[in-house]
Short mmCIF file of N, CA and C in Angstrom, two decimals:
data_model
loop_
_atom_site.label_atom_id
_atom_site.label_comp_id
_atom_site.label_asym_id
_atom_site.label_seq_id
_atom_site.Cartn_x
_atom_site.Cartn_y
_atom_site.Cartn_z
N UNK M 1 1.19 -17.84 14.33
CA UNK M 1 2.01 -16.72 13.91
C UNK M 1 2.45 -15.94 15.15
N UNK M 2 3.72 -15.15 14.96
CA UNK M 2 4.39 -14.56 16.50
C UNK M 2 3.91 -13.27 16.08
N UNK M 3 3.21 -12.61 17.11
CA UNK M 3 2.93 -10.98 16.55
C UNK M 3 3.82 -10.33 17.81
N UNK M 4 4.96 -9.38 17.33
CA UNK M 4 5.60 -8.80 18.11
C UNK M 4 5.08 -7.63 19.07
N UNK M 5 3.80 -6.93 18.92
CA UNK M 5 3.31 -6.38 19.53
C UNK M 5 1.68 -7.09 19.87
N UNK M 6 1.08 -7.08 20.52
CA UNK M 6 -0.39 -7.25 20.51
C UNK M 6 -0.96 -5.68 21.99
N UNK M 7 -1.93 -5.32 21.32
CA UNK M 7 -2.41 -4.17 22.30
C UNK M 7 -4.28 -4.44 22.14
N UNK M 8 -4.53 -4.08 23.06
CA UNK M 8 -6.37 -3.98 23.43
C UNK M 8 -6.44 -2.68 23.68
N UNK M 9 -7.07 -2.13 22.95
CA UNK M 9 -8.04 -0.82 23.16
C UNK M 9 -9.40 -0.85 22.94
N UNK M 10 -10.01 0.01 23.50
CA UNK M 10 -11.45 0.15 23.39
C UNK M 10 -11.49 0.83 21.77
N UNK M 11 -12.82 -0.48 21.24
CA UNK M 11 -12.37 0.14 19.86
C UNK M 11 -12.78 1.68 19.55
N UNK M 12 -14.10 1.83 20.55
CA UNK M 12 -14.64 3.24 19.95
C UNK M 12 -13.08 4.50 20.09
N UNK M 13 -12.65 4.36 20.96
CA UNK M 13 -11.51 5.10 20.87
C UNK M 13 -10.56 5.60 20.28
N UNK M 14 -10.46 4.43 19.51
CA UNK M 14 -9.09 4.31 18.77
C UNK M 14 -9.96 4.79 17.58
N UNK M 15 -10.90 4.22 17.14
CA UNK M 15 -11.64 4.79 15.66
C UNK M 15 -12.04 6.14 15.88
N UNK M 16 -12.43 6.95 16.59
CA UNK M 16 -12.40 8.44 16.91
C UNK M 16 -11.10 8.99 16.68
N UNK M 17 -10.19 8.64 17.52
CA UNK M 17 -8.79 9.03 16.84
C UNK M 17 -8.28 9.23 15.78
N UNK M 18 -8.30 7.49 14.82
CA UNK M 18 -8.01 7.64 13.59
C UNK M 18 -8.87 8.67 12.83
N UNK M 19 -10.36 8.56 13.26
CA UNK M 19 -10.71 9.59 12.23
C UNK M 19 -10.31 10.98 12.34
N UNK M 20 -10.20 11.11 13.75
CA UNK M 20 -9.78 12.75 13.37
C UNK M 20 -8.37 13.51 12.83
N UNK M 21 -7.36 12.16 12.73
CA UNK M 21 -6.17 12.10 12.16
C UNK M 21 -6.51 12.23 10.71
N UNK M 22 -7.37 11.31 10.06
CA UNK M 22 -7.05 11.00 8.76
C UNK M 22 -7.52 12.28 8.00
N UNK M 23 -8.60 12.93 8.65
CA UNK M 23 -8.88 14.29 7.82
C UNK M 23 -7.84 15.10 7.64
N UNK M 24 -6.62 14.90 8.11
CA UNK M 24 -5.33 15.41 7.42
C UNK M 24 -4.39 14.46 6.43
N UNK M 25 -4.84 13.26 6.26
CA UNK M 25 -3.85 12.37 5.62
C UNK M 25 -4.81 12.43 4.02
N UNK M 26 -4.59 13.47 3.56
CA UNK M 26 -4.79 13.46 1.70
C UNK M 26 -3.76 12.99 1.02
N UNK M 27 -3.86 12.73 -0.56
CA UNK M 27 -3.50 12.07 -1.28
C UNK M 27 -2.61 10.98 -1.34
N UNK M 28 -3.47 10.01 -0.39
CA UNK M 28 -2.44 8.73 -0.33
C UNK M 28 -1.38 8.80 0.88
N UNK M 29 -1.67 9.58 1.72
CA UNK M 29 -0.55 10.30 2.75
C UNK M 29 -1.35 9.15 3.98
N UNK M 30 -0.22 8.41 4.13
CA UNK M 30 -0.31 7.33 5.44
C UNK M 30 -0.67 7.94 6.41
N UNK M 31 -1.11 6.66 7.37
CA UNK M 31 -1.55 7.37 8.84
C UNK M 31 -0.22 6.70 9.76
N UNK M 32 0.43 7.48 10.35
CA UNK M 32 1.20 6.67 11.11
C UNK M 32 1.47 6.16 12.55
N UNK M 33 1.26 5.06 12.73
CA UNK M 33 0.57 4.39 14.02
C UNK M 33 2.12 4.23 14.78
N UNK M 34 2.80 4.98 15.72
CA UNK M 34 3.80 4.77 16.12
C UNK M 34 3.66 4.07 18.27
N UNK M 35 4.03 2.92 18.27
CA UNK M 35 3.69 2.27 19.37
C UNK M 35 4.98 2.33 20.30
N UNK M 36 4.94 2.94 21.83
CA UNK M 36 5.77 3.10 22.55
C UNK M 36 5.25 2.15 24.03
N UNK M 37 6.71 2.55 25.16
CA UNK M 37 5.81 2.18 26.62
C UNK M 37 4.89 2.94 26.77
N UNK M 38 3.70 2.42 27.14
CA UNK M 38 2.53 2.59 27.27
C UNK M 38 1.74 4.12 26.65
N UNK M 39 1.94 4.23 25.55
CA UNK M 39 1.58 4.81 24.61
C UNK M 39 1.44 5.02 23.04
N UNK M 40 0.33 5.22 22.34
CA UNK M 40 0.41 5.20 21.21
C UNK M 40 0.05 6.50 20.55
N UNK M 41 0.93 6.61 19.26
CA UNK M 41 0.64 8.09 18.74
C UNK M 41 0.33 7.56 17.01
N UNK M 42 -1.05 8.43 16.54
CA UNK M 42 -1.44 8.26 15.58
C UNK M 42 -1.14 9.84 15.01
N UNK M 43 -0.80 9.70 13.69
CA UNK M 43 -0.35 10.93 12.94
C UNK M 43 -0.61 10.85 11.76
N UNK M 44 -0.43 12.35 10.74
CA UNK M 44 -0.75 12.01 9.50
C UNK M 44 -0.17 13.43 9.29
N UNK M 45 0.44 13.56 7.68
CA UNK M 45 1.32 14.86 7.16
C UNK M 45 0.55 14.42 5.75
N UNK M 46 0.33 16.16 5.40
CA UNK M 46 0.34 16.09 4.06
C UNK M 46 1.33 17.51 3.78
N UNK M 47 2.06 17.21 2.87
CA UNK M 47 2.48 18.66 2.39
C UNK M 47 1.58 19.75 1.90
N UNK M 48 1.96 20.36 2.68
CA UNK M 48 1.04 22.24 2.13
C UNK M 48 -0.27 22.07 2.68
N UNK M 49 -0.31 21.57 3.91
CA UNK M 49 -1.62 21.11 4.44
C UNK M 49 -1.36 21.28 5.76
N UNK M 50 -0.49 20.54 6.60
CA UNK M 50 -0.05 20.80 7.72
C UNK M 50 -0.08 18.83 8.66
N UNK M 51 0.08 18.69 9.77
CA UNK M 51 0.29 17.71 10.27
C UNK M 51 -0.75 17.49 11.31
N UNK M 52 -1.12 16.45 11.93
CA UNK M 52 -2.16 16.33 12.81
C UNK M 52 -1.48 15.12 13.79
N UNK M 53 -1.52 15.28 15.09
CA UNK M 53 -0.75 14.22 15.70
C UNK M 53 -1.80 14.18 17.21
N UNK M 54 -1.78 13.04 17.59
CA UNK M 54 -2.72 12.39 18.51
C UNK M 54 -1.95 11.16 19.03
N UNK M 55 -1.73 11.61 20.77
CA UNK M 55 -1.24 10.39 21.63
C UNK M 55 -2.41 9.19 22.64
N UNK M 56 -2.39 8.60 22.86
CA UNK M 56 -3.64 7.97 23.85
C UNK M 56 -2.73 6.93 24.86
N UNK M 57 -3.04 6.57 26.27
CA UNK M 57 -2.18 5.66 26.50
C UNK M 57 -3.00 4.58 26.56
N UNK M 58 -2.22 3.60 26.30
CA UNK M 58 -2.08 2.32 25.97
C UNK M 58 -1.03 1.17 26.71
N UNK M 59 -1.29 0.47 27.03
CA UNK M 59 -1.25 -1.05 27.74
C UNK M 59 -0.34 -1.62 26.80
N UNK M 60 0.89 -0.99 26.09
CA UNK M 60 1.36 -1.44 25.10
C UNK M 60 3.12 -2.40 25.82
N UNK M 61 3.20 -2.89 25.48
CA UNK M 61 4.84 -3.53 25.83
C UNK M 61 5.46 -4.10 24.75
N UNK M 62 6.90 -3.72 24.92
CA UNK M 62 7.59 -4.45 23.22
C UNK M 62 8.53 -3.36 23.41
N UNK M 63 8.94 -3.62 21.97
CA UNK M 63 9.95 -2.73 21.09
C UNK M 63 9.17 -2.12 20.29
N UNK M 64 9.70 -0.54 20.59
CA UNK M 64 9.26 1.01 19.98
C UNK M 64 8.84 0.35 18.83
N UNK M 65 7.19 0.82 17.76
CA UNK M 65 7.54 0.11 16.38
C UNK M 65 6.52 1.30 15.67
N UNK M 66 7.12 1.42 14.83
CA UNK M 66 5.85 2.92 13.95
C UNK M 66 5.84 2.02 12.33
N UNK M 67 4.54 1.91 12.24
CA UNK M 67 3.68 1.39 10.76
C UNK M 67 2.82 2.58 10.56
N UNK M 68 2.81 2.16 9.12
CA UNK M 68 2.09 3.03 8.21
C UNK M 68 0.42 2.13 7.75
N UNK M 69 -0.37 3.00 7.54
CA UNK M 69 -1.65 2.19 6.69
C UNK M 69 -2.28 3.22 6.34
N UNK M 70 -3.03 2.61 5.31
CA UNK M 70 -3.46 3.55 4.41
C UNK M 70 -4.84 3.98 5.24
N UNK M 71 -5.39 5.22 5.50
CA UNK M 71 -6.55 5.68 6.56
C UNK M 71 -8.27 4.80 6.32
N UNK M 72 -8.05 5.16 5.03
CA UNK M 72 -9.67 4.24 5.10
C UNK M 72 -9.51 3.07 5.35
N UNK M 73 -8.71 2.31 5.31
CA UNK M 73 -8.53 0.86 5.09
C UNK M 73 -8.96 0.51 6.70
N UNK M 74 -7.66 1.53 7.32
CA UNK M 74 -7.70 1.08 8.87
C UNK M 74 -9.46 1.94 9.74
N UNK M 75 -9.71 2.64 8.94
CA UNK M 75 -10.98 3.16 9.55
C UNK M 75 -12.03 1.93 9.40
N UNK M 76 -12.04 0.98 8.19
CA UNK M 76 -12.66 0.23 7.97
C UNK M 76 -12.97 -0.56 8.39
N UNK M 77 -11.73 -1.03 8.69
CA UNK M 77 -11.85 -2.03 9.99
C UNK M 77 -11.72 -1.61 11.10
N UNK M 78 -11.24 -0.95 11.75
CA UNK M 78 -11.91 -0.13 12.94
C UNK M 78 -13.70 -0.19 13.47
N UNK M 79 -14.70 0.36 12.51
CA UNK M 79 -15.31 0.51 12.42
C UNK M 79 -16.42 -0.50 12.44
N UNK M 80 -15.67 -1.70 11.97
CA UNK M 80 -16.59 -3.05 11.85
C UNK M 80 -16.94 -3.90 13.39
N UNK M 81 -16.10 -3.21 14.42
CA UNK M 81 -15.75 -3.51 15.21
C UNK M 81 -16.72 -2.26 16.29
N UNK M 82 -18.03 -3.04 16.03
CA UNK M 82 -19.15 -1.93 17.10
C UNK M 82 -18.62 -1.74 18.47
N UNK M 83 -18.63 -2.30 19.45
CA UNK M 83 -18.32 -1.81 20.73
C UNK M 83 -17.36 -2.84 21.65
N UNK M 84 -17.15 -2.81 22.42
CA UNK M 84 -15.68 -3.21 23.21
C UNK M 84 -14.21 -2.92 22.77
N UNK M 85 -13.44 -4.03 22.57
CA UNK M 85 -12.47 -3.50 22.23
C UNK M 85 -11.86 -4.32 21.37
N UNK M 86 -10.69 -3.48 20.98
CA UNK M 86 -10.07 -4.29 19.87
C UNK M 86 -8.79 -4.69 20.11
N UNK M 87 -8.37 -5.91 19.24
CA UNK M 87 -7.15 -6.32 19.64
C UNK M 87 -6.59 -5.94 18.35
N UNK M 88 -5.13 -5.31 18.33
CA UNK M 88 -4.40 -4.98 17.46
C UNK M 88 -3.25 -6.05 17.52
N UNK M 89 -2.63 -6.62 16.18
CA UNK M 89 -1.67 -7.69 16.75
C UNK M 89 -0.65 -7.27 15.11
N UNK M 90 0.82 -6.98 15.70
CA UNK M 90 1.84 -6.57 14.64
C UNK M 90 3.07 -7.23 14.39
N UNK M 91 3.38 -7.62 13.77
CA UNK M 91 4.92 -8.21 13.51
C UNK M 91 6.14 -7.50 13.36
N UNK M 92 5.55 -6.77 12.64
CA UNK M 92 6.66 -5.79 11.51
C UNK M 92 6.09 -4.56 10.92
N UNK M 93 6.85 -3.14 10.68
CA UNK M 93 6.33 -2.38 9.84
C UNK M 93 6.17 -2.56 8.68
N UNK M 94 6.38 -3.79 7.97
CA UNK M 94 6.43 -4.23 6.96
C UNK M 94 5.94 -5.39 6.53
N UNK M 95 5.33 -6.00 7.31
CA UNK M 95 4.39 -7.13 7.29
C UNK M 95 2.84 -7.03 7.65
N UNK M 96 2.04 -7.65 6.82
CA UNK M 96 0.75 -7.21 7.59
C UNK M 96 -0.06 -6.94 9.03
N UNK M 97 -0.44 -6.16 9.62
CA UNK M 97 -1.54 -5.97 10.93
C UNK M 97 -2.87 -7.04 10.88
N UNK M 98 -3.14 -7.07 12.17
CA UNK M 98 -4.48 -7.84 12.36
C UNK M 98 -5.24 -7.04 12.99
N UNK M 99 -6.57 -7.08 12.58
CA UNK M 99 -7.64 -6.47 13.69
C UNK M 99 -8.60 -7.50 13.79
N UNK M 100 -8.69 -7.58 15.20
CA UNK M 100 -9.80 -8.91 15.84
C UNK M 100 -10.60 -8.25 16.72
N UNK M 101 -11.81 -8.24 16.82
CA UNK M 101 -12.69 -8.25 17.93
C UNK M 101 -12.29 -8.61 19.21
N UNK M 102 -12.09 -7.72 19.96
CA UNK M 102 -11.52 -8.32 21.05
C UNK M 102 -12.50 -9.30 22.33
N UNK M 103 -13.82 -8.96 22.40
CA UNK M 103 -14.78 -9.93 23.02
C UNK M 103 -14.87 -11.41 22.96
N UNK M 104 -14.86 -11.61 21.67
CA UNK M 104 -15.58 -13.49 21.53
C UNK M 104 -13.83 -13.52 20.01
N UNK M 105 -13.49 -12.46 19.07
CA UNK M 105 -12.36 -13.18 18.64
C UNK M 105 -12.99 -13.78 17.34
N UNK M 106 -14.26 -12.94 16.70
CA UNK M 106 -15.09 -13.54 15.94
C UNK M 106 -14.99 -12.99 14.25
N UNK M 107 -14.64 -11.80 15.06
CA UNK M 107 -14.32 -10.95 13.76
C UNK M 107 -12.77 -10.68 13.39
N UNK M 108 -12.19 -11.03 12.17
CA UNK M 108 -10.43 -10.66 11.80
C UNK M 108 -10.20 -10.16 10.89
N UNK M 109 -9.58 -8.86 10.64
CA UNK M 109 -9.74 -8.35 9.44
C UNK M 109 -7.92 -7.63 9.48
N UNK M 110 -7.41 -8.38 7.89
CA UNK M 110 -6.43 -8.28 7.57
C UNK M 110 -5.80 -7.22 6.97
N UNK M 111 -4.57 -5.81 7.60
CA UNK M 111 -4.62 -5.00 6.82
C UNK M 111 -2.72 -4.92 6.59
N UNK M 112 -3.10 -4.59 5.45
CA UNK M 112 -1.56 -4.03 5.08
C UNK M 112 -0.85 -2.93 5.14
N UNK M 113 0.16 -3.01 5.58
CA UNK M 113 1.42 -1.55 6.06
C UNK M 113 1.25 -0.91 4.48
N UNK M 114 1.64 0.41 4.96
CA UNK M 114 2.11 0.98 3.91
C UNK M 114 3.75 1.66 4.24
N UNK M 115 4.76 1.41 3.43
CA UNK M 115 5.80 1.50 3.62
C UNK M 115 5.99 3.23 3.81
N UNK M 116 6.74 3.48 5.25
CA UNK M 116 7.36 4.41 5.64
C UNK M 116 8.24 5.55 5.03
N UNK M 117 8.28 6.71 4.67
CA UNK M 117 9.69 7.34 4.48
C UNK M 117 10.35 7.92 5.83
N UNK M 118 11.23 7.97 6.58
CA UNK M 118 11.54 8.60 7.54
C UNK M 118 11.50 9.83 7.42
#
């Protein structure tokens, strides 16, 4: 399969992030993973709640691409993923994400976008 982005981060990192994003992403309110040159910004809006936004840099190359996922899902797998790092690998905002263990490549856990509103 061609994944149009692939990025390595240290996983503890990125799962600290997401979590402190998602405590703003209530009722079903996406987290949104938007991937630039060498940076990534995780966000989350709820109405009448307010917005939470978080940049980190990242080793990223490609074309600009912002996906949605639903927060526990991606905490989940985040999380399964004890220490080193993780490989993130994307096609499309609209096609499923991969999360792999980035050490040995042992662990893969399949998650699905959640579609965007601009």
């Amino acid at each position: 399969m061609d994944f149009l982005g692939e990025l390595r981060i240290a996983a503890a990192e990125l799962t600290e992030v997401v979590r402190r994003i998602s405590l703003l992403a209530q009722k079903n309110a996406p987290l949104r993973l938007a991937f630039g040159p060498g940076e990534l910004t995780v966000s989350a809006q709820t109405p009448d709640v307010g917005e939470a936004l978080e940049s980190i840099p990242v080793p990223f190359q490609g074309e600009p691409l912002e996906i949605g996922f639903n927060p526990e899902f991606l905490r989940d797998g985040l999380e399964a993923v004890e220490e080193g790092d993780v490989l993130l690998k994307l096609i499309s905002p609209l096609r499923p994400g991969l999360i792999e263990s980035g050490e040995d490549g042992g662990f893969q856990y399949l998650i699905m976008p959640i579609r965007l509103n601009v």
